[in-house]
Amino acid sequence: MAIQVSLPTILRPLANDLRRVDTEGANLATAIDNLDAAYPGLKDRLVEDGVLRRYVNIYINDEDVRFLGGLEATLADGDRIDVLPAVAGGQ
C-alpha cells in the first residue's frame, strides 16, 4: 500500500530534505509510525501524548483528519497525506 506524504519545509530536514515521501499503513497512526521508522524524529513533531499536536494540520485527500477520526483515520492505497503547520497571528 503506497501512500504519499507531503511535508512542509520545516519538517524536511528530518526526511533528508525531501518534499514528498512514501509510507504505508491501514490508518494514520500506523503511517506515522512507519514514517518515523524511516525518518526518526518525525513522529515527535506530529504527535504528542498520543494525539496530534495542536499546531499541526494533517489532511488525507484534502480532508482534515480531525473530522476523519484523527490518528485512527483509515488509509487506502494511493491516498495522499498533506502535513501543514498551522498559521496564526494577525492583528
PDB file of N, CA, C and O in Angstrom, residues 6 12 15 17 49 55-56 62 69 86:
ATOM      1  N   SER A   6       3.205  14.631   1.822  1.00  0.00           N
ATOM      2  CA  SER A   6       3.855  15.913   1.521  1.00  0.00           C
ATOM      3  C   SER A   6       4.222  16.576   2.838  1.00  0.00           C
ATOM      4  O   SER A   6       3.384  16.708   3.728  1.00  0.00           O
ATOM      5  N   ARG A  12      11.231  18.970   6.534  1.00  0.00           N
ATOM      6  CA  ARG A  12      12.045  18.310   5.518  1.00  0.00           C
ATOM      7  C   ARG A  12      13.448  17.925   5.976  1.00  0.00           C
ATOM      8  O   ARG A  12      13.952  16.880   5.558  1.00  0.00           O
ATOM      9  N   ALA A  15      13.647  14.460   6.970  1.00  0.00           N
ATOM     10  CA  ALA A  15      13.391  13.479   5.914  1.00  0.00           C
ATOM     11  C   ALA A  15      14.353  13.665   4.746  1.00  0.00           C
ATOM     12  O   ALA A  15      13.955  13.605   3.579  1.00  0.00           O
ATOM     13  N   ASP A  17      15.636  16.204   3.511  1.00  0.00           N
ATOM     14  CA  ASP A  17      15.244  17.357   2.705  1.00  0.00           C
ATOM     15  C   ASP A  17      14.284  17.018   1.566  1.00  0.00           C
ATOM     16  O   ASP A  17      14.182  17.762   0.586  1.00  0.00           O
ATOM     17  N   ASP A  49       1.691  13.029  23.329  1.00  0.00           N
ATOM     18  CA  ASP A  49       0.817  12.345  24.295  1.00  0.00           C
ATOM     19  C   ASP A  49      -0.298  11.564  23.601  1.00  0.00           C
ATOM     20  O   ASP A  49      -1.442  11.548  24.051  1.00  0.00           O
ATOM     21  N   TYR A  55      -0.811  22.386  16.801  1.00  0.00           N
ATOM     22  CA  TYR A  55      -0.444  23.318  15.740  1.00  0.00           C
ATOM     23  C   TYR A  55       0.062  22.637  14.471  1.00  0.00           C
ATOM     24  O   TYR A  55       0.810  23.219  13.707  1.00  0.00           O
ATOM     25  N   VAL A  56      -0.383  21.410  14.275  1.00  0.00           N
ATOM     26  CA  VAL A  56      -0.076  20.684  13.047  1.00  0.00           C
ATOM     27  C   VAL A  56      -1.402  20.271  12.427  1.00  0.00           C
ATOM     28  O   VAL A  56      -2.270  19.716  13.098  1.00  0.00           O
ATOM     29  N   ASP A  62      -7.268  15.917   1.015  1.00  0.00           N
ATOM     30  CA  ASP A  62      -7.891  17.231   1.214  1.00  0.00           C
ATOM     31  C   ASP A  62      -8.940  17.288   2.325  1.00  0.00           C
ATOM     32  O   ASP A  62      -9.637  18.284   2.462  1.00  0.00           O
ATOM     33  N   GLY A  69     -11.435  11.008  12.168  1.00  0.00           N
ATOM     34  CA  GLY A  69     -11.074  10.076  13.226  1.00  0.00           C
ATOM     35  C   GLY A  69      -9.684  10.271  13.789  1.00  0.00           C
ATOM     36  O   GLY A  69      -9.182   9.425  14.521  1.00  0.00           O
ATOM     37  N   ALA A  86       0.204  24.917  11.292  1.00  0.00           N
ATOM     38  CA  ALA A  86      -0.864  25.902  11.483  1.00  0.00           C
ATOM     39  C   ALA A  86      -0.259  27.303  11.407  1.00  0.00           C
ATOM     40  O   ALA A  86       0.856  27.537  11.836  1.00  0.00           O
TER      41      ALA A  86
END
